[in-house]
Amino acid sequence: MAQNSLFAILLRSPWWVSLAIGATLALLSLALLPPQYRIVGALSGLPFVVIAGIALQRQWRLPSAARIAQTRDAVATMAWPAFAVLLEQAFQRDGYTVVRAAGEACDFELARDGRRTLVSARRWKSARIGLEALRALQDARRARDVSDAVFIGLGPLSDNAVPYAAEHGIAVWQAAELAHALRGLPLAPARPR
């Protein structure tokens, strides 16, 4: 599906937008069309109702803004060993085999269903994600002949890093993606009683 097609845009929009369009088309058809065409006209809104259902299902699983902020605040205060353990638990829960990678370019190598992914997460607290970090990850990916790469960082991408990540297919996880990945896991160490 083209990224800027109507249906792609509606899938990224709140689910109720598609439902409102479908309902509006149905109501206008019932009100304005001759009696013999009303049902057919009202059914023209059905694809928008289906899109609303798909968007609702996708958005239902996404974390709320409060959960994203809570996750951002919690992981920003963590030390690397605690954050690494949390990420490892999240990846394992999602069915990945996790191997800690040695080197500065990547921290984990994941495997699932015959696909391997390199993950760079050690710079998650960086104020800004620069091109050099993404280049190092891409070089490690190429050297190990790995299909996918994920960079985890709370800071925004630099102007040069945005097109580089898109061009090389490097997924960038920020607060929203982390909140989804860490769902259900304790974000703070248990306090002694």
N, CA and C of each residue as an Amber inpcrd file, in Angstrom:
protein
   579
   0.8440000  -1.1720000   0.0000000   0.0000000   0.0000000   0.0000000
   0.8960000   1.2440000   0.0000000   0.5700000   2.1930000  -0.8300000
   1.3400000   3.4350000  -0.8900000   1.2150000   4.1790000   0.4370000
   2.3130000   4.7680000   0.8880000   2.3550000   5.3980000   2.2050000
   1.4050000   6.5870000   2.3160000   1.1650000   7.2840000   1.2260000
   0.3020000   8.4580000   1.2720000  -1.0660000   8.2190000   0.6420000
  -1.4480000   6.9510000   0.4660000  -2.7970000   6.6780000  -0.0230000
  -3.7970000   6.9940000   1.0890000  -5.0340000   7.1720000   0.6940000
  -6.0790000   7.5130000   1.6660000  -6.1750000   6.4640000   2.7630000
  -6.1600000   5.1960000   2.3960000  -6.3130000   4.1490000   3.3970000
  -5.0910000   4.0580000   4.3110000  -3.8940000   4.2800000   3.7800000
  -2.6960000   4.2660000   4.6230000  -2.7380000   5.4190000   5.6280000
  -3.1820000   6.5770000   5.1680000  -3.3000000   7.7320000   6.0730000
  -4.3350000   7.4540000   7.1500000  -5.4540000   6.8590000   6.7590000
  -6.4920000   6.5480000   7.7400000  -6.0440000   5.4740000   8.7370000
  -5.2210000   4.5430000   8.3010000  -4.7110000   3.5340000   9.2360000
  -3.7980000   4.1500000  10.2940000  -3.1300000   5.2540000   9.9400000
  -2.2630000   5.9320000  10.9110000  -3.0410000   6.9360000  11.7600000
  -4.2360000   7.2890000  11.3390000  -5.0620000   8.2640000  12.0590000
  -5.8430000   7.5700000  13.1670000  -6.4030000   8.3430000  14.1010000
  -7.2540000   7.7190000  15.1210000  -8.3920000   6.9420000  14.4550000
  -8.7530000   5.8070000  15.0170000  -9.7310000   4.9100000  14.4090000
 -11.0800000   5.5790000  14.1620000 -11.4600000   6.4840000  15.0450000
 -12.7830000   7.0930000  14.9370000 -12.9130000   8.0040000  13.7100000
 -11.8030000   8.4600000  13.1440000 -11.8600000   9.2940000  11.9350000
 -12.4460000   8.4790000  10.7830000 -11.9640000   7.2580000  10.5910000
 -12.4840000   6.3880000   9.5280000 -13.9460000   6.0500000   9.7700000
 -14.2830000   5.7920000  11.0270000 -15.6760000   5.4800000  11.3530000
 -16.5820000   6.6730000  11.0540000 -16.1220000   7.8720000  11.3720000
 -16.9150000   9.0720000  11.0910000 -17.1100000   9.2740000   9.5890000
 -16.0740000   9.0180000   8.8030000 -16.2030000   9.1520000   7.3470000
 -17.2120000   8.1390000   6.8080000 -17.1120000   6.8860000   7.2650000
 -18.0500000   5.8510000   6.8280000 -19.4740000   6.1760000   7.2110000
 -19.6820000   6.6380000   8.4360000 -21.0250000   6.9900000   8.8860000
 -21.5700000   8.1900000   8.1230000 -20.7120000   9.1690000   7.8510000
 -21.1350000  10.3530000   7.0950000 -21.5560000   9.9720000   5.6770000
 -20.7560000   9.1140000   5.0320000 -21.1300000   8.6560000   3.6870000
 -22.4660000   7.9270000   3.7010000 -22.6760000   7.0700000   4.6900000
 -23.9230000   6.3180000   4.7910000 -25.1070000   7.2610000   5.0100000
 -24.9550000   8.2140000   5.9130000 -26.0540000   9.1440000   6.1950000
 -26.3610000  10.0520000   5.0110000 -25.3260000  10.5500000   4.3500000
 -25.5440000  11.3840000   3.1680000 -26.2270000  10.6000000   2.0530000
 -25.8260000   9.3570000   1.8680000 -26.4430000   8.5130000   0.8400000
 -27.9100000   8.2720000   1.1420000 -28.2100000   7.9800000   2.4030000
 -29.6060000   7.7450000   2.7850000 -30.4490000   9.0070000   2.6480000
 -29.8510000  10.1520000   2.9010000 -30.6060000  11.4040000   2.8570000
 -30.7370000  11.9930000   1.4560000 -29.7280000  11.8180000   0.5980000
 -29.7010000  12.5480000  -0.6660000 -29.9710000  11.7110000  -1.9120000
 -29.7540000  10.4290000  -1.8730000 -29.9240000   9.6050000  -3.0720000
 -31.3800000   9.1800000  -3.2570000 -31.7590000   8.9080000  -4.5050000
 -33.1100000   8.3820000  -4.7520000 -33.2920000   7.0340000  -4.0340000
 -34.5100000   6.6710000  -3.7100000 -34.7520000   5.4570000  -2.9150000
 -34.0920000   4.1930000  -3.4700000 -34.0600000   4.0150000  -4.7830000
 -33.5100000   2.7860000  -5.3370000 -31.9860000   2.7000000  -5.1930000
 -31.2910000   3.8070000  -4.8940000 -29.8270000   3.8170000  -4.7670000
 -29.3390000   4.0270000  -3.3340000 -30.2460000   4.1970000  -2.4050000
 -29.8470000   4.5090000  -1.0280000 -29.0100000   3.4130000  -0.3840000
 -29.4200000   2.1790000  -0.5300000 -28.7000000   1.0730000   0.1100000
 -27.3020000   0.9440000  -0.4850000 -27.2010000   1.0150000  -1.8050000
 -25.8980000   0.9090000  -2.4590000 -25.0080000   2.0780000  -2.0250000
 -25.5810000   3.2710000  -1.9730000 -24.8160000   4.4400000  -1.5340000
 -24.3780000   4.3170000  -0.0880000 -25.2630000   3.8100000   0.7610000
 -24.9250000   3.6510000   2.1790000 -23.8010000   2.6250000   2.3510000
 -23.7680000   1.6040000   1.5090000 -22.7130000   0.5860000   1.5860000
 -21.3580000   1.1150000   1.1280000 -21.3540000   2.2670000   0.4700000
 -20.0670000   2.8320000   0.0310000 -19.1980000   3.2480000   1.2200000
 -19.8090000   3.4070000   2.3770000 -19.0500000   3.7390000   3.5830000
 -18.4530000   2.5260000   4.2770000 -18.8040000   1.3260000   3.8130000
 -18.3320000   0.1040000   4.4510000 -16.8030000  -0.0370000   4.4740000
 -16.0710000   0.2880000   3.3990000 -14.6050000   0.1840000   3.4920000
 -14.0100000   1.0590000   4.6030000 -14.6220000   2.1950000   4.8600000
 -14.1190000   3.0670000   5.9220000 -14.3920000   2.4720000   7.3020000
 -15.4950000   1.7600000   7.4470000 -15.8010000   1.0820000   8.7040000
 -14.7970000  -0.0500000   8.9300000 -14.4460000  -0.7700000   7.8590000
 -13.4470000  -1.8430000   7.9690000 -12.0890000  -1.2510000   8.3650000
 -11.7120000  -0.1450000   7.7240000 -10.4510000   0.5270000   8.0770000
 -10.4830000   0.9690000   9.5410000 -11.6270000   1.4630000  10.0020000
 -11.7550000   1.8640000  11.4090000 -11.5170000   0.6670000  12.3270000
 -12.0500000  -0.4870000  11.9650000 -11.8410000  -1.6950000  12.7690000
 -10.3800000  -2.1180000  12.8120000  -9.7090000  -2.0570000  11.6680000
  -8.2910000  -2.4200000  11.6170000  -7.4680000  -1.4290000  12.4370000
  -7.7510000  -0.1350000  12.2770000  -7.0160000   0.8970000  13.0250000
  -7.2700000   0.7470000  14.5280000  -8.5060000   0.4490000  14.9150000
  -8.8270000   0.2520000  16.3300000  -8.0360000  -0.9240000  16.9000000
  -7.9720000  -2.0140000  16.1580000  -7.2330000  -3.1870000  16.6390000
  -5.7550000  -2.8590000  16.8110000  -5.1760000  -2.1270000  15.8810000
  -3.7600000  -1.7450000  15.9840000  -3.5400000  -0.7810000  17.1420000
  -4.4190000   0.2000000  17.2830000  -4.2390000   1.2340000  18.2960000
  -4.5720000   0.7330000  19.6930000  -5.3630000  -0.3000000  19.7940000
  -5.7400000  -0.8570000  21.0930000  -4.5120000  -1.3440000  21.8480000
  -3.5240000  -1.8810000  21.1060000  -2.3300000  -2.4500000  21.7220000
  -1.2560000  -1.4060000  22.0040000  -1.4160000  -0.1990000  21.5160000
  -0.3890000   0.8240000  21.7070000  -0.4650000   1.4110000  23.1170000
   0.6790000   1.7850000  23.6730000   0.6740000   2.3780000  25.0160000
   0.1070000   3.7970000  25.0020000  -0.4530000   4.1900000  26.1180000
  -1.0020000   5.5370000  26.2420000   0.1310000   6.5570000  26.3810000
  -0.2030000   7.8150000  26.2380000   0.7930000   8.8810000  26.3890000
   1.3840000   8.8690000  27.8040000   0.5520000   8.5690000  28.7870000
   1.0410000   8.5040000  30.1720000   2.0230000   7.3490000  30.3410000
   1.7250000   6.2170000  29.7200000   2.6280000   5.0550000  29.8220000
   3.9480000   5.3450000  29.0950000   3.8850000   6.0290000  27.9740000
   5.1030000   6.3960000  27.2390000   5.9720000   7.3110000  28.1000000
   5.3550000   8.3200000  28.7240000   6.0990000   9.2480000  29.5830000
   6.6810000   8.5160000  30.7960000   5.9110000   7.6170000  31.3750000
   6.3870000   6.8490000  32.5300000   7.5800000   5.9770000  32.1270000
   7.4950000   5.3380000  30.9770000   8.5920000   4.4960000  30.5000000
   9.8280000   5.3340000  30.2280000   9.6380000   6.4700000  29.5640000
  10.7680000   7.3630000  29.2590000  11.4740000   7.7830000  30.5470000
  10.7070000   8.2100000  31.5370000  11.2960000   8.6630000  32.7990000
  12.0100000   7.5230000  33.5230000  11.4020000   6.3350000  33.5140000
  11.9910000   5.2040000  34.2340000  13.2930000   4.7410000  33.5890000
  13.3050000   4.5830000  32.2620000  14.5240000   4.0790000  31.6240000
  15.6170000   5.1380000  31.5770000  15.2480000   6.4000000  31.6210000
  16.2560000   7.4680000  31.6110000  17.0550000   7.4990000  32.9110000
  16.4980000   6.9410000  33.9660000  17.2040000   6.9220000  35.2510000
  17.9440000   5.6120000  35.5070000  17.7690000   4.6380000  34.6380000
  18.3960000   3.3300000  34.8430000  19.8680000   3.3430000  34.4670000
  20.6060000   2.4830000  35.1270000  21.9920000   2.2230000  34.7310000
  21.9630000   1.1810000  33.6190000  23.0510000   1.1200000  32.8350000
  23.0890000   0.2020000  31.7030000  22.8100000  -1.2550000  32.0870000
  23.3930000  -1.8060000  33.1520000  23.1170000  -3.2240000  33.4440000
  21.6250000  -3.5070000  33.6650000  20.9290000  -2.6290000  34.3680000
  19.5020000  -2.8330000  34.6180000  18.6950000  -2.7040000  33.3320000
  19.0450000  -1.7150000  32.5120000  18.3320000  -1.5140000  31.2530000
  18.5760000  -2.6910000  30.3080000  19.8000000  -3.1960000  30.2730000
  20.1310000  -4.3330000  29.4070000  19.3420000  -5.5780000  29.8110000
  19.2250000  -5.8260000  31.1090000  18.4650000  -6.9790000  31.5880000
  16.9880000  -6.8260000  31.2070000  16.4560000  -5.6290000  31.3570000
  15.0640000  -5.3730000  31.0090000  14.8140000  -5.6120000  29.5190000
  15.7080000  -5.1080000  28.6660000  15.5730000  -5.3330000  27.2280000
  15.6580000  -6.8230000  26.8960000  16.5930000  -7.5050000  27.5320000
  16.7600000  -8.9310000  27.2840000  15.4870000  -9.6950000  27.6480000
  14.8730000  -9.3470000  28.7670000  13.6170000  -9.9840000  29.1720000
  12.5120000  -9.7140000  28.1540000  12.4450000  -8.4740000  27.6700000
  11.4120000  -8.1170000  26.6930000  11.5980000  -8.8920000  25.3910000
  12.8210000  -8.9750000  24.9100000  13.0770000  -9.7070000  23.6700000
  12.7630000 -11.1940000  23.8320000  13.1650000 -11.7750000  24.9570000
  12.8970000 -13.1960000  25.1900000  11.4020000 -13.4600000  25.2930000
  10.6740000 -12.5750000  25.9470000   9.2280000 -12.7280000  26.0580000
   8.5660000 -12.7010000  24.6780000   9.1390000 -11.9270000  23.7620000
   8.5800000 -11.8260000  22.4140000   9.0810000 -12.9230000  21.4790000
   9.7810000 -13.9110000  22.0390000  10.1580000 -15.0810000  21.2630000
  11.5220000 -15.0490000  20.6120000  12.3550000 -14.1060000  20.9700000
  13.7010000 -14.0200000  20.3970000  14.6910000 -14.8210000  21.2340000
  15.6810000 -15.3740000  20.5540000  16.8570000 -15.8920000  21.2200000
  17.8130000 -14.7150000  21.3070000  18.2840000 -14.4050000  22.5000000
  19.0860000 -13.2070000  22.7290000  20.5180000 -13.5950000  23.0890000
  21.4580000 -12.9870000  22.3660000  22.8730000 -13.1650000  22.6690000
  23.4650000 -11.7780000  22.8720000  24.1500000 -11.5960000  23.9990000
  24.8240000 -10.3150000  24.2170000  25.9810000 -10.2210000  23.2370000
  26.0430000  -9.1300000  22.5080000  27.0830000  -8.9400000  21.5000000
  28.2750000  -8.2190000  22.1100000  29.4500000  -8.6320000  21.7080000
  30.6660000  -7.9650000  22.1640000  31.0400000  -6.9080000  21.1270000
  31.3070000  -5.7180000  21.5800000  31.6770000  -4.6460000  20.6650000
  30.9090000  -3.3800000  20.9820000  31.3400000  -2.2970000  20.3960000
  30.7080000  -1.0130000  20.6780000  29.5460000  -0.7060000  19.7540000
  29.4930000  -1.3310000  18.5910000  28.4680000  -1.0000000  17.6040000
  27.1050000  -1.5690000  17.9560000  27.0670000  -2.7510000  18.5800000
  25.7880000  -3.3530000  18.9280000  25.9020000  -4.0500000  20.2830000
  24.7490000  -4.2180000  20.9180000  24.7130000  -4.7800000  22.2630000
  24.0640000  -6.1510000  22.3220000  23.1370000  -6.4230000  21.3860000
  22.4400000  -7.7010000  21.3570000  22.3620000  -8.1940000  19.9190000
  22.3640000  -9.5110000  19.8010000  22.0200000 -10.1260000  18.5250000
  20.8150000 -11.0040000  18.7950000  19.7330000 -10.7300000  18.0890000
  18.4820000 -11.4540000  18.2800000  18.2720000 -12.4180000  17.1230000
  17.6160000 -13.5320000  17.3990000  17.2590000 -14.4810000  16.3460000
  15.8480000 -14.9880000  16.6020000  15.0650000 -15.0270000  15.5290000
  13.7160000 -15.5830000  15.5980000  13.2650000 -15.9140000  14.1860000
  12.7450000 -17.0930000  14.0070000  12.2230000 -17.5360000  12.7100000
  13.2400000 -17.3960000  11.5900000  14.4930000 -17.6730000  11.8820000
  15.5260000 -17.6310000  10.8560000  16.0390000 -16.2430000  10.5120000
  15.5360000 -15.2180000  11.1620000  15.9990000 -13.8470000  10.9200000
  16.8090000 -13.3820000  12.1170000  17.8590000 -12.6650000  11.8160000
  18.7100000 -12.1320000  12.8830000  18.6170000 -10.6100000  12.8730000
  18.7350000 -10.0300000  14.0610000  18.6470000  -8.5840000  14.2360000
  19.7460000  -8.1430000  15.1840000  20.4520000  -7.0810000  14.8090000
  21.4080000  -6.4520000  15.7170000  20.7100000  -5.2950000  16.4130000
  20.9670000  -5.1650000  17.7120000  20.3570000  -4.0920000  18.4970000
  21.4580000  -3.2850000  19.1660000  21.4190000  -1.9810000  18.9640000
  22.3260000  -1.0610000  19.6420000  21.4950000  -0.2480000  20.6210000
  21.7940000  -0.3920000  21.9050000  20.9730000   0.2710000  22.9210000
  21.7870000   1.0160000  23.9670000  23.0920000   0.8520000  23.9730000
  23.9250000   1.4090000  25.0310000  23.8660000   2.9400000  25.0920000
  23.5460000   3.5830000  24.0030000  23.4780000   5.0550000  23.9770000
  22.0390000   5.5520000  24.1270000  21.2040000   4.8060000  24.8330000
  19.7940000   5.1520000  24.9360000  19.5540000   6.4860000  25.6280000
  20.4940000   6.9640000  26.4340000  20.3030000   8.2270000  27.1510000
  20.8360000   9.4330000  26.3760000  21.4170000   9.2190000  25.2210000
  22.0060000  10.3270000  24.4550000  20.9660000  11.4060000  24.1840000
  21.3950000  12.6520000  24.3130000  20.4890000  13.7690000  24.0700000
  20.0840000  13.8440000  22.5990000  20.9700000  13.4010000  21.7120000
  20.7000000  13.4340000  20.2720000  21.4060000  12.2450000  19.6300000
  20.7240000  11.5830000  18.7170000  21.2790000  10.4190000  18.0400000
  21.9270000  10.8840000  16.7480000  23.2340000  10.7120000  16.6750000
  23.9760000  11.1830000  15.5240000  24.2010000  10.1070000  14.4790000
  24.7300000  10.5440000  13.3740000  24.9920000   9.6780000  12.2370000
  26.0400000   8.6180000  12.5440000  27.0550000   8.9590000  13.3450000
  28.1440000   8.0120000  13.6130000  27.6620000   6.7450000  14.3170000
  26.7070000   6.8650000  15.2200000  26.1770000   5.6880000  15.9160000
  25.4380000   4.7690000  14.9470000  24.6750000   5.3710000  14.0430000
  23.9440000   4.5660000  13.0640000  24.8870000   3.9360000  12.0420000
  25.9150000   4.6750000  11.6680000  26.9090000   4.1130000  10.7350000
  27.6210000   2.9080000  11.3500000  27.9840000   3.0080000  12.6170000
  28.6550000   1.8880000  13.2930000  27.7410000   0.6650000  13.3320000
  26.4640000   0.8790000  13.6070000  25.5120000  -0.2360000  13.6270000
  25.3670000  -0.8410000  12.2320000  25.2830000  -0.0040000  11.2180000
  25.1580000  -0.4850000   9.8450000  26.4090000  -1.2610000   9.4250000
  27.5780000  -0.7780000   9.8090000  28.8230000  -1.4910000   9.4820000
  28.8610000  -2.8650000  10.1580000  28.4320000  -2.9330000  11.4150000
  28.3860000  -4.2180000  12.1220000  27.3660000  -5.1420000  11.4740000
  26.2760000  -4.6000000  11.0530000  25.2290000  -5.3780000  10.3710000
  25.7600000  -5.9780000   9.0760000  26.4580000  -5.1590000   8.3150000
  27.0350000  -5.6190000   7.0410000  28.1260000  -6.6660000   7.2970000
  28.9810000  -6.4290000   8.2910000  30.0800000  -7.3510000   8.5860000
  29.5700000  -8.7230000   9.0530000  28.4760000  -8.7310000   9.7960000
  27.9310000  -9.9960000  10.3070000  26.8790000 -10.6030000   9.3840000
  26.5490000  -9.9000000   8.3060000  25.5490000 -10.3530000   7.3410000
  24.2070000 -10.6170000   8.0380000  23.7500000  -9.5880000   8.7530000
  22.4960000  -9.6620000   9.5060000  21.4350000  -8.8590000   8.7680000
  20.2050000  -9.3780000   8.7460000  19.1530000  -8.7510000   7.9460000
  18.5730000  -7.4760000   8.5540000  18.4500000  -7.3920000   9.8670000
  17.7580000  -6.2560000  10.4850000  18.6370000  -5.5740000  11.5290000
  18.3260000  -4.3060000  11.7820000  19.0450000  -3.5390000  12.7990000
  18.0670000  -2.6200000  13.5220000  18.2590000  -2.5030000  14.8400000
  17.4300000  -1.6340000  15.6740000  18.3560000  -0.7690000  16.5160000
  18.0920000   0.5330000  16.5140000  18.8370000   1.4570000  17.3740000
  17.8550000   1.9910000  18.4100000  18.2170000   1.8970000  19.6730000
  17.3490000   2.3600000  20.7620000  17.9520000   3.6100000  21.3730000
  17.1790000   4.6830000  21.3870000  17.6370000   5.9420000  21.9630000
  16.4700000   6.8600000  22.2660000  16.5330000   7.5280000  23.3920000
  15.4490000   8.4360000  23.7810000  15.5370000   9.7920000  23.0950000
  16.7320000  10.1970000  22.6860000  16.9070000  11.4980000  22.0570000
  16.4580000  11.4820000  20.6010000  16.2280000  12.6600000  20.0460000
  15.8190000  12.7320000  18.6340000  16.9970000  12.4380000  17.7040000
  16.6890000  12.0390000  16.4960000  17.7100000  11.8210000  15.4810000
  18.2030000  13.1500000  14.9500000  19.4890000  13.2260000  14.6400000
  20.0280000  14.4280000  14.0160000  19.4960000  14.5200000  12.5910000
  19.6530000  15.6850000  11.9730000  19.1430000  15.8910000  10.6160000
  19.7820000  14.9320000   9.6170000  21.0320000  14.5890000   9.8070000
  21.7130000  13.6510000   8.9090000  21.3200000  12.2030000   9.1910000
  20.9790000  11.9110000  10.4280000  20.6860000  10.5290000  10.8150000
  19.3230000  10.0590000  10.3040000  18.3740000  10.9670000  10.1620000
  17.0210000  10.5850000   9.7190000  17.0550000   9.9150000   8.3450000
  17.6240000  10.5750000   7.3200000  17.6300000   9.9070000   6.0120000
  18.5270000   8.6600000   5.9900000  19.5960000   8.6520000   6.7740000
  20.4870000   7.4990000   6.8080000  19.7490000   6.2760000   7.3600000
  19.0210000   6.4590000   8.4470000  18.2640000   5.3430000   9.0320000
  17.2140000   4.8410000   8.0530000  16.5330000   5.7540000   7.3700000
  15.5160000   5.3510000   6.3960000  16.1410000   4.6200000   5.2110000
  17.2410000   5.1380000   4.7170000  17.8990000   4.5510000   3.5530000
  18.3960000   3.1300000   3.8320000  18.8990000   2.8950000   5.0270000
  19.4700000   1.5950000   5.3640000  18.5080000   0.6830000   6.1220000
  17.2900000   1.1320000   6.3280000  16.2910000   0.2950000   6.9970000
  16.6040000   0.0030000   8.4450000  17.1820000   0.9760000   9.1270000
  17.4750000   0.8190000  10.5560000  16.2530000   1.3060000  11.3320000
  15.6630000   0.4200000  12.1020000  14.5210000   0.8030000  12.9320000
  15.0410000   1.5760000  14.1380000  14.4280000   2.7060000  14.4170000
  14.8310000   3.5210000  15.5680000  13.7060000   3.4630000  16.5940000
  14.0400000   2.9250000  17.7610000  13.0750000   2.8390000  18.8460000
  13.3150000   4.0010000  19.7880000  12.2470000   4.7480000  20.0240000
  12.3160000   5.8260000  21.0010000  11.3050000   5.5180000  22.0960000
  10.8340000   6.4970000  22.8110000  10.0090000   6.2500000  24.0000000
   8.7590000   5.4210000  23.6980000   8.0540000   5.7180000  22.6080000
   6.8170000   4.9900000  22.3010000   7.0970000   3.5210000  22.0050000
   8.1170000   3.2480000  21.2140000   8.4650000   1.8660000  20.8850000
   8.9680000   1.1110000  22.1180000   9.7160000   1.8040000  22.9690000
  10.1820000   1.1850000  24.2130000   9.0130000   0.8470000  25.1340000
   8.0570000   1.7570000  25.2340000   6.8930000   1.5110000  26.0880000
   6.1360000   0.2750000  25.6010000   6.0430000   0.1240000  24.2890000
   5.3750000  -1.0600000  23.7410000   6.2090000  -2.3150000  23.9970000
   7.5070000  -2.2410000  23.7620000   8.3750000  -3.4090000  23.9400000
   8.4650000  -3.8430000  25.3940000   8.4440000  -2.8830000  26.3170000
   8.6100000  -3.1980000  27.7410000   7.2860000  -3.4020000  28.4650000
   6.1950000  -3.4960000  27.7200000   4.8710000  -3.6420000  28.3330000
   4.8550000  -4.8460000  29.2810000   4.2630000  -4.6340000  30.4320000
   4.1190000  -5.7120000  31.4020000   5.3500000  -6.0280000  32.2330000
   6.4720000  -5.3960000  31.9400000   7.6770000  -5.6430000  32.7190000
   7.8330000  -4.5510000  33.7710000   8.3660000  -4.9000000  34.9460000
   8.5650000  -3.8700000  35.9810000   9.6560000  -2.9030000  35.5500000
   9.3530000  -1.6170000  35.5880000  10.3060000  -0.6030000  35.1570000
  11.2070000  -0.1230000  36.2780000  10.8970000  -0.4710000  37.4810000
  11.7250000  -0.0630000  38.6140000  12.1080000  -1.3120000  39.4050000
  13.2940000  -1.3500000  39.9340000  13.6690000  -2.5100000  40.7370000
  12.7760000  -2.6080000  41.9830000  12.5160000  -3.8150000  42.3980000
  11.6870000  -4.0220000  43.5740000  12.3700000  -3.4400000  44.8070000
  11.6140000  -2.7170000  45.6040000  12.1610000  -2.1020000  46.8220000
  12.0920000  -3.1020000  47.9700000  13.1340000  -3.1500000  48.7720000
  13.0860000  -4.0590000  49.9290000  12.0520000  -3.5890000  50.9370000
  11.4480000  -4.5470000  51.6220000  10.3900000  -4.1950000  52.5970000
  10.9410000  -3.9910000  53.9640000
